Coordinates of C-alpha atoms and ligand atoms in Angstrom, one line a residue:
X1 CA -46.2 26.9 42.8
X2 CA -43.8 27.9 45.6
X3 CA -40.4 26.3 45.2
X4 CA -38.5 26.6 48.4
X5 CA -35.5 24.6 49.3
X6 CA -33.6 24.4 52.5
X7 CA -29.9 25.0 51.9
X8 CA -26.8 25.3 53.9
X9 CA -25.2 28.7 53.7
X10 CA -21.5 28.7 53.9
X11 CA -20.4 29.5 57.4
X12 CA -23.9 30.6 58.4
X13 CA -27.0 28.8 59.7
X14 CA -29.4 26.7 57.7
X15 CA -31.7 29.1 55.9
X16 CA -34.6 28.7 53.4
X17 CA -33.9 30.5 50.2
X18 CA -36.7 31.6 47.8
X19 CA -36.2 29.9 44.4
X20 CA -39.4 30.7 42.7
X21 CA -38.2 32.8 39.7
X22 CA -41.2 35.1 39.8
X23 CA -40.9 35.8 43.5
X24 CA -37.2 36.6 42.8
X25 CA -38.2 38.9 39.9
X26 CA -40.6 40.7 42.3
X27 CA -37.9 41.0 45.0
X28 CA -35.5 42.5 42.5
X29 CA -38.1 45.0 41.3
X30 CA -38.8 46.0 44.9
X31 CA -35.2 46.9 45.5
X32 CA -35.3 49.3 42.5
X33 CA -38.7 50.7 43.6
X34 CA -37.2 51.5 47.0
X35 CA -34.1 53.2 45.5
X36 CA -36.2 55.2 43.1
X37 CA -39.0 56.0 45.7
X38 CA -41.7 54.9 43.3
X39 CA -45.3 55.2 44.7
X40 CA -47.2 52.0 45.7
X41 CA -49.8 52.4 42.9
X42 CA -47.1 52.5 40.2
X43 CA -45.3 49.6 41.8
X44 CA -48.5 47.7 42.0
X45 CA -49.0 47.6 38.2
X46 CA -45.4 46.5 37.6
X47 CA -45.6 43.7 40.2
X48 CA -47.7 41.4 38.0
X49 CA -48.0 40.9 34.2
X50 CA -50.7 42.9 32.4
X51 CA -52.0 39.8 30.5
X52 CA -51.7 36.1 30.9
X53 CA -53.1 33.5 28.4
X54 CA -53.1 29.8 29.1
X55 CA -53.8 27.5 26.2
X56 CA -54.3 23.7 25.7
X57 CA -52.9 22.4 22.4
X58 CA -54.1 19.1 21.1
X59 CA -51.4 17.5 18.9
X60 CA -51.8 14.4 16.7
X61 CA -48.9 12.2 17.6
X62 CA -47.1 9.9 15.1
X63 CA -48.8 6.8 16.7
X64 CA -52.3 8.2 15.8
X65 CA -53.1 9.2 19.4
X66 CA -53.8 12.8 20.4
X67 CA -51.8 14.4 23.2
X68 CA -52.8 17.7 24.7
X69 CA -50.0 20.2 25.8
X70 CA -50.3 23.2 28.0
X71 CA -48.8 26.5 26.8
X72 CA -48.6 30.1 28.1
X73 CA -48.1 33.6 26.7
X74 CA -47.5 36.3 29.3
X75 CA -47.4 40.0 28.5
X76 CA -45.8 41.8 31.4
X77 CA -45.9 45.5 30.4
X78 CA -46.3 47.2 27.0
X79 CA -45.8 50.9 28.0
X80 CA -42.7 51.3 25.9
X81 CA -44.0 49.4 22.8
X82 CA -45.3 46.0 21.7
X83 CA -44.3 43.1 24.0
X84 CA -41.2 41.1 23.0
X85 CA -39.8 37.8 24.2
X86 CA -39.0 34.2 23.4
X87 CA -40.9 31.0 23.7
X88 CA -39.5 28.1 25.7
X89 CA -40.3 24.5 25.2
X90 CA -39.3 22.8 28.4
X91 CA -40.6 19.9 30.5
X92 CA -40.3 21.9 33.8
X93 CA -42.0 25.1 32.4
X94 CA -44.4 26.7 34.9
X95 CA -46.6 29.8 34.7
X96 CA -44.3 31.4 37.3
X97 CA -41.1 30.9 35.2
X98 CA -42.9 32.4 32.2
X99 CA -44.1 35.4 34.4
X100 CA -40.6 35.9 35.7
X101 CA -39.1 35.7 32.2
X102 CA -41.8 38.1 30.8
X103 CA -41.0 40.7 33.4
X104 CA -37.2 40.3 32.8
X105 CA -37.9 41.0 29.1
X106 CA -39.6 44.3 30.1
X107 CA -36.4 45.4 31.9
X108 CA -34.2 44.0 29.2
X109 CA -35.7 45.9 26.4
X110 CA -35.8 49.0 28.6
X111 CA -32.2 48.8 29.8
X112 CA -30.9 48.7 26.2
X113 CA -33.4 51.3 25.0
X114 CA -35.2 49.3 22.3
X115 CA -38.9 50.3 21.9
X116 CA -40.6 47.2 23.3
X117 CA -42.3 45.9 26.4
X118 CA -41.8 42.5 27.8
X119 CA -43.5 39.2 27.0
X120 CA -42.7 35.5 27.2
X121 CA -44.1 32.2 26.1
X122 CA -43.7 28.6 27.2
X123 CA -45.0 25.1 26.4
X124 CA -44.7 22.3 28.9
X125 CA -43.1 19.6 26.7
X126 CA -39.8 17.7 26.2
X127 CA -38.8 18.5 22.6
X128 CA -36.1 15.8 22.8
X129 CA -38.9 13.2 23.0
X130 CA -40.9 14.6 20.0
X131 CA -40.4 13.6 16.4
X132 CA -39.8 16.4 13.9
X133 CA -43.4 16.3 12.6
X134 CA -44.8 16.2 16.1
X135 CA -42.7 19.3 17.0
X136 CA -44.0 21.0 13.8
X137 CA -47.6 20.3 14.7
X138 CA -47.1 21.5 18.3
X139 CA -45.4 24.7 17.1
X140 CA -48.2 25.4 14.6
X141 CA -50.8 24.6 17.3
X142 CA -49.2 26.9 19.8
X143 CA -49.1 30.0 17.6
X144 CA -52.7 29.4 16.4
X145 CA -53.7 29.2 20.1
X146 CA -52.1 32.5 21.1
X147 CA -52.7 34.2 17.7
X148 CA -55.3 36.5 19.2
X149 CA -52.8 38.3 21.4
X150 CA -49.6 38.2 19.2
X151 CA -48.7 40.1 16.0
X152 CA -46.0 42.5 14.7
X153 CA -47.6 45.5 16.5
X154 CA -48.8 43.6 19.6
X155 CA -46.4 41.0 20.8
X156 CA -43.4 39.5 18.9
X157 CA -42.1 36.1 20.0
X158 CA -38.7 34.7 19.4
X159 CA -36.6 31.6 20.2
X160 CA -35.5 30.7 23.7
X161 CA -34.5 27.5 25.5
X162 CA -35.1 24.5 23.2
X163 CA -36.8 26.5 20.4
X164 CA -35.0 27.0 17.1
X165 CA -35.1 29.1 13.8
X166 CA -37.0 26.2 12.2
X167 CA -39.7 26.4 14.9
X168 CA -39.9 30.2 14.3
X169 CA -40.4 29.4 10.5
X170 CA -43.3 27.1 11.2
X171 CA -45.0 29.6 13.5
X172 CA -44.5 32.4 11.0
X173 CA -45.9 30.3 8.2
X174 CA -49.0 29.2 10.3
X175 CA -49.8 32.8 11.3
X176 CA -49.2 34.1 7.7
X177 CA -51.7 31.4 6.5
X178 CA -54.3 32.7 9.0
X179 CA -53.8 36.3 7.8
X180 CA -53.5 35.2 4.1
X181 CA -50.4 37.3 3.6
X182 CA -46.8 37.0 4.7
X183 CA -46.1 38.4 8.1
X184 CA -42.4 38.1 8.7
X185 CA -42.6 40.7 11.5
X186 CA -44.7 38.3 13.7
X187 CA -41.7 36.6 15.1
X188 CA -37.9 37.0 15.2
X189 CA -35.0 34.5 15.1
X190 CA -36.2 33.2 11.8
X191 CA -33.9 31.5 9.2
X192 CA -32.3 34.0 6.9
X193 CA -34.1 32.7 3.8
X194 CA -37.5 33.9 5.2
X195 CA -36.6 37.2 6.7
X196 CA -34.2 36.4 9.5
X197 CA -31.4 38.9 10.3
X198 CA -27.7 38.2 9.6
X199 CA -26.0 38.0 13.0
X200 CA -29.1 36.9 15.0
X201 CA -27.7 33.3 15.6
X202 CA -24.7 34.5 17.6
X203 CA -26.2 37.8 18.9
X204 CA -26.8 36.8 22.5
X205 CA -23.2 35.7 22.9
X206 CA -21.9 38.7 20.9
X207 CA -23.7 41.1 23.2
X208 CA -22.4 39.4 26.3
X209 CA -18.8 39.5 24.9
X210 CA -19.1 43.3 24.2
X211 CA -20.2 43.6 27.9
X212 CA -17.3 41.5 29.1
X213 CA -14.8 43.5 26.9
X214 CA -16.1 46.7 28.6
X215 CA -16.1 45.2 32.1
X216 CA -12.5 44.1 31.6
X217 CA -11.6 47.7 30.6
X218 CA -13.1 49.3 33.7
X219 CA -11.7 46.5 36.0
X220 CA -8.3 46.7 34.2
X221 CA -8.3 43.0 33.4
X222 CA -6.2 41.9 30.4
X223 CA -8.4 39.5 28.5
X224 CA -5.5 38.0 26.6
X225 CA -4.3 36.7 30.0
X226 CA -7.7 35.6 31.2
X227 CA -9.5 32.3 31.6
X228 CA -13.2 31.5 31.3
X229 CA -15.6 28.8 32.3
X230 CA -19.0 28.5 30.5
X231 CA -22.0 26.6 31.9
X232 CA -24.2 25.5 29.0
X233 CA -23.0 24.8 25.5
X234 CA -26.2 25.7 23.6
X235 CA -26.6 28.5 21.2
X236 CA -25.4 31.3 23.6
X237 CA -22.6 29.2 25.3
X238 CA -20.9 27.9 22.2
X239 CA -20.8 31.2 20.4
X240 CA -19.5 32.9 23.6
X241 CA -16.7 30.4 23.8
X242 CA -15.7 31.0 20.2
X243 CA -15.9 34.8 20.5
X244 CA -14.0 35.0 23.8
X245 CA -11.4 32.7 22.4
X246 CA -11.0 34.9 19.4
X247 CA -10.2 37.8 21.9
X248 CA -7.5 35.7 23.5
X249 CA -9.4 34.3 26.5
X250 CA -8.6 30.7 27.4
X251 CA -11.7 28.6 27.7
X252 CA -10.8 26.1 30.5
X253 CA -14.2 24.6 31.2
X254 CA -17.6 24.1 29.5
X255 CA -20.6 22.0 30.3
X256 CA -24.1 21.0 29.2
X257 CA -27.1 19.3 30.9
X258 CA -25.2 16.0 31.1
X259 CA -22.0 17.3 32.7
X260 CA -18.8 19.3 32.2
X261 CA -15.2 19.1 30.9
X262 CA -12.1 20.9 32.2
X263 CA -8.6 21.4 30.7
X264 CA -6.3 23.9 32.2
X265 CA -4.6 24.4 28.8
X266 CA -7.8 25.5 27.3
X267 CA -10.2 24.1 24.6
X268 CA -10.7 24.8 20.9
X269 CA -14.4 25.8 21.0
X270 CA -15.0 24.7 17.4
X271 CA -13.7 21.2 18.1
X272 CA -15.8 21.0 21.2
X273 CA -18.9 22.0 19.2
X274 CA -18.1 19.5 16.5
X275 CA -17.8 16.8 19.2
X276 CA -21.1 17.8 20.8
X277 CA -22.9 17.8 17.5
X278 CA -21.7 14.2 16.9
X279 CA -22.1 12.8 20.4
X280 CA -25.0 14.9 21.8
X281 CA -22.9 16.2 24.7
X282 CA -19.6 17.7 25.6
X283 CA -19.0 14.9 28.1
X284 CA -16.2 12.4 27.3
X285 CA -14.4 15.0 25.1
X286 CA -10.9 13.6 24.6
X287 CA -8.1 14.8 26.8
X288 CA -10.4 16.6 29.2
X289 CA -11.1 16.0 32.9
X290 CA -14.8 15.4 33.6
X291 CA -16.4 17.8 36.1
X292 CA -19.9 18.4 37.3
X293 CA -22.0 21.5 36.5
X294 CA -21.5 22.5 40.2
X295 CA -17.7 22.1 40.0
X296 CA -17.6 24.3 36.9
X297 CA -19.2 27.2 38.8
X298 CA -16.6 27.0 41.5
X299 CA -13.5 26.8 39.3
X300 CA -10.5 29.1 39.6
X301 CA -11.1 31.4 36.6
X302 CA -11.4 35.1 35.6
X303 CA -14.7 35.0 33.9
X304 CA -17.7 32.8 34.7
X305 CA -20.6 32.6 32.3
X306 CA -23.7 30.8 33.6
X307 CA -25.5 30.1 30.3
X308 CA -28.0 27.4 31.2
X309 CA -31.1 27.9 33.3
X310 CA -32.3 29.8 36.4
X311 CA -31.0 29.4 40.0
X312 CA -27.6 28.0 39.3
X313 CA -25.7 30.2 41.7
X314 CA -27.5 30.5 45.1
X315 CA -26.7 31.2 48.7
X316 CA -25.4 27.7 48.9
X317 CA -22.6 28.0 46.3
X318 CA -22.0 31.7 45.7
X319 CA -19.4 31.7 48.4
X320 CA -17.3 29.2 46.4
X321 CA -17.3 31.3 43.2
X322 CA -13.8 32.4 42.5
X323 CA -14.3 34.3 39.2
X324 CA -13.6 38.1 39.0
X325 CA -16.5 38.7 36.5
X326 CA -19.7 36.8 36.4
X327 CA -21.4 37.4 33.0
X328 CA -25.0 36.1 33.2
X329 CA -25.6 34.6 29.8
X330 CA -28.8 32.8 30.9
X331 CA -31.9 34.4 32.4
X332 CA -32.0 34.4 36.2
X333 CA -28.9 32.2 36.9
X334 CA -28.0 34.1 40.1
X335 CA -30.4 34.4 43.1
X336 CA -30.7 37.4 45.5
X337 CA -28.8 35.5 48.2
X338 CA -26.0 34.9 45.8
X339 CA -26.1 38.6 44.9
X340 CA -25.5 39.5 48.5
X341 CA -22.5 37.2 48.7
X342 CA -21.1 38.5 45.4
X343 CA -21.4 42.1 46.7
X344 CA -19.5 41.1 49.9
X345 CA -16.8 39.4 47.9
X346 CA -16.5 42.2 45.3
X347 CA -17.3 39.9 42.4
X348 CA -18.3 42.0 39.4
X349 CA -21.7 40.8 38.1
X350 CA -23.0 41.7 34.7
X351 CA -26.7 41.1 35.3
X352 CA -28.7 38.8 33.0
X353 CA -31.0 41.3 31.4
X354 CA -28.1 43.5 30.4
X355 CA -25.6 40.7 29.6
X356 CA -27.9 38.7 27.4
X357 CA -29.7 41.5 25.7
X358 CA -27.8 41.1 22.5
X359 CA -30.3 38.5 21.4
X360 CA -33.4 40.7 21.7
X361 CA -31.5 43.7 20.3
X362 CA -30.8 41.9 17.0
X363 CA -34.4 40.6 17.1
X364 CA -35.4 44.2 17.1
X365 CA -33.1 44.8 14.1
X366 CA -34.7 41.8 12.4
X367 CA -38.2 43.2 13.1
X368 CA -37.1 46.6 11.7
X369 CA -35.8 45.0 8.6
X370 CA -39.0 43.0 8.2
X371 CA -41.2 46.0 8.7
X372 CA -39.2 48.2 6.2
X373 CA -38.3 45.4 3.7
X374 CA -34.7 46.7 3.7
X375 CA -32.1 44.2 4.8
X376 CA -28.7 45.0 6.4
X377 CA -25.3 43.5 6.2
X378 CA -23.8 41.5 9.1
X379 CA -21.3 44.3 9.6
X380 CA -24.1 46.9 10.0
X381 CA -25.9 44.6 12.5
X382 CA -22.8 44.1 14.7
X383 CA -21.8 47.8 14.5
X384 CA -25.2 48.8 15.8
X385 CA -25.2 46.0 18.4
X386 CA -21.8 47.0 19.7
X387 CA -22.9 50.6 20.1
X388 CA -26.1 49.7 22.0
X389 CA -24.4 47.1 24.3
X390 CA -21.4 49.3 25.0
X391 CA -23.5 52.4 25.8
X392 CA -25.9 50.3 27.9
X393 CA -23.1 48.6 29.8
X394 CA -21.5 52.0 30.7
X395 CA -24.9 53.5 31.7
X396 CA -25.4 50.6 34.2
X397 CA -21.8 50.7 35.4
X398 CA -21.9 54.5 35.9
X399 CA -25.2 54.3 37.7
X400 CA -23.8 51.6 40.0
X401 CA -20.7 53.8 40.8
X402 CA -22.7 57.0 41.3
X403 CA -25.3 55.5 43.5
X404 CA -22.9 53.1 45.1
X405 CA -25.3 50.2 44.4
X406 CA -24.9 46.7 43.0
X407 CA -24.8 46.3 39.2
X408 CA -28.1 44.4 39.1
X409 CA -29.8 47.2 41.1
X410 CA -28.3 49.8 38.8
X411 CA -29.7 48.0 35.8
X412 CA -33.1 47.8 37.4
X413 CA -33.0 51.5 38.4
X414 CA -32.4 52.5 34.7
X415 CA -34.9 50.1 33.2
X416 CA -37.7 50.7 35.7
X417 CA -37.4 54.5 35.6
X418 CA -37.8 54.4 31.8
X419 CA -40.9 52.2 32.0
X420 CA -42.4 54.4 34.7
X421 CA -41.7 57.5 32.6
X422 CA -43.5 55.9 29.6
X423 CA -46.5 54.9 31.8
X424 CA -46.7 58.5 33.2
X425 CA -46.5 60.1 29.7
X426 CA -49.2 57.8 28.5
X427 CA -51.4 59.0 31.4
X428 CA -51.6 55.7 33.2
X429 CA -50.7 57.5 36.5
Ligands
LIG501 N1 -35.2 34.7 24.3 C1 -34.2 35.7 24.2 C2 -34.2 36.5 25.5 O1 -34.5 36.0 26.6 C3 -34.5 36.6 23.0 C4 -35.8 37.3 23.0 C5 -36.1 38.0 21.7 O2 -35.3 37.9 20.8 O3 -37.2 38.5 21.6 O4 -33.7 37.6 25.6

């Protein structure tokens, strides 16, 4: 489905901006292909996923009726190792969002140098409208339906938007029953008691915070005098607020799907989380001014973390972004038109597949622990995560400086060249 909207660009004419995430992913790849001078035949393979599976999942609902859900698993490229990537449960899921997310996983695993290709799954559903037992039956049904193409050495799923460690546990259990032995390495992001890794819960945020720390160093920004605004107060957003706050950053605004809150004096992230857990949203938090999600993105602050969904910062609003650093906690929150504006304005962007790679990196650690049966301390997990994120951040930053290109293009250049090298070594070209 082509999603195009007509938007008004600040100070420019009315333009039509492409907002189909897969088309955006293809445009981003093309930029790197041009910089690297990659041949058309190699580009052609990377343009589209290598495998797409669509499934229909009949689920017995609590009222006795059966409802059939549509799900997908997309494997973009496995030249560097088995595919890896989360599963989203979302009412607006489309095959194109899953294809985009699968390709971003290929580049994400590559840019941080972990031995995986990219995959992604999705089910069109609204988990907020399902009971616990309906959600369990849907989760078990999904993994059964895609079982033929997943597995610890083929494709390893994980959590993503609206999927949880409990959902991973049901999927691991269902797959293990099919195999008739325990297969913890099937899936990552599991609860600790059944083979999850210490540190996985906050890993995405932790990885982003390591990147922000390094960005602040190269930009000579004092984090203890900085302010941050965070869009999305889910798993990544709330941990990012806590970790940044621990480093001395003042969290002046946060939001969720229902709206945002602002306080120039800063929030206590733990109290906001407690309020959200009780009330289902951050809105109406005492002593805060209410703002919209759009207002949040345009606030006067040093660090902006879009941590919700795709296409949040577009050609229509990028011109109003005032942050010095944009740290992309979500996948695909900044469009190519917005990139062009950021470049012009000198906003330092930490691209999504670098910024949020902490999650998949600790997923990799979880899988290594499952495959070896030797479990690590939390200290060990974060020490290794810090090393990988810090090195990857500087590799991208240095490439951007050397080649005088935008940070996202630099991340693509590194990631794509490694995938191309793997494909050549394997004799695909
Ligand atoms: N869903 C997360 C992501 O987009 C984590 C994937 C994983 O752990 O495999 O990076």
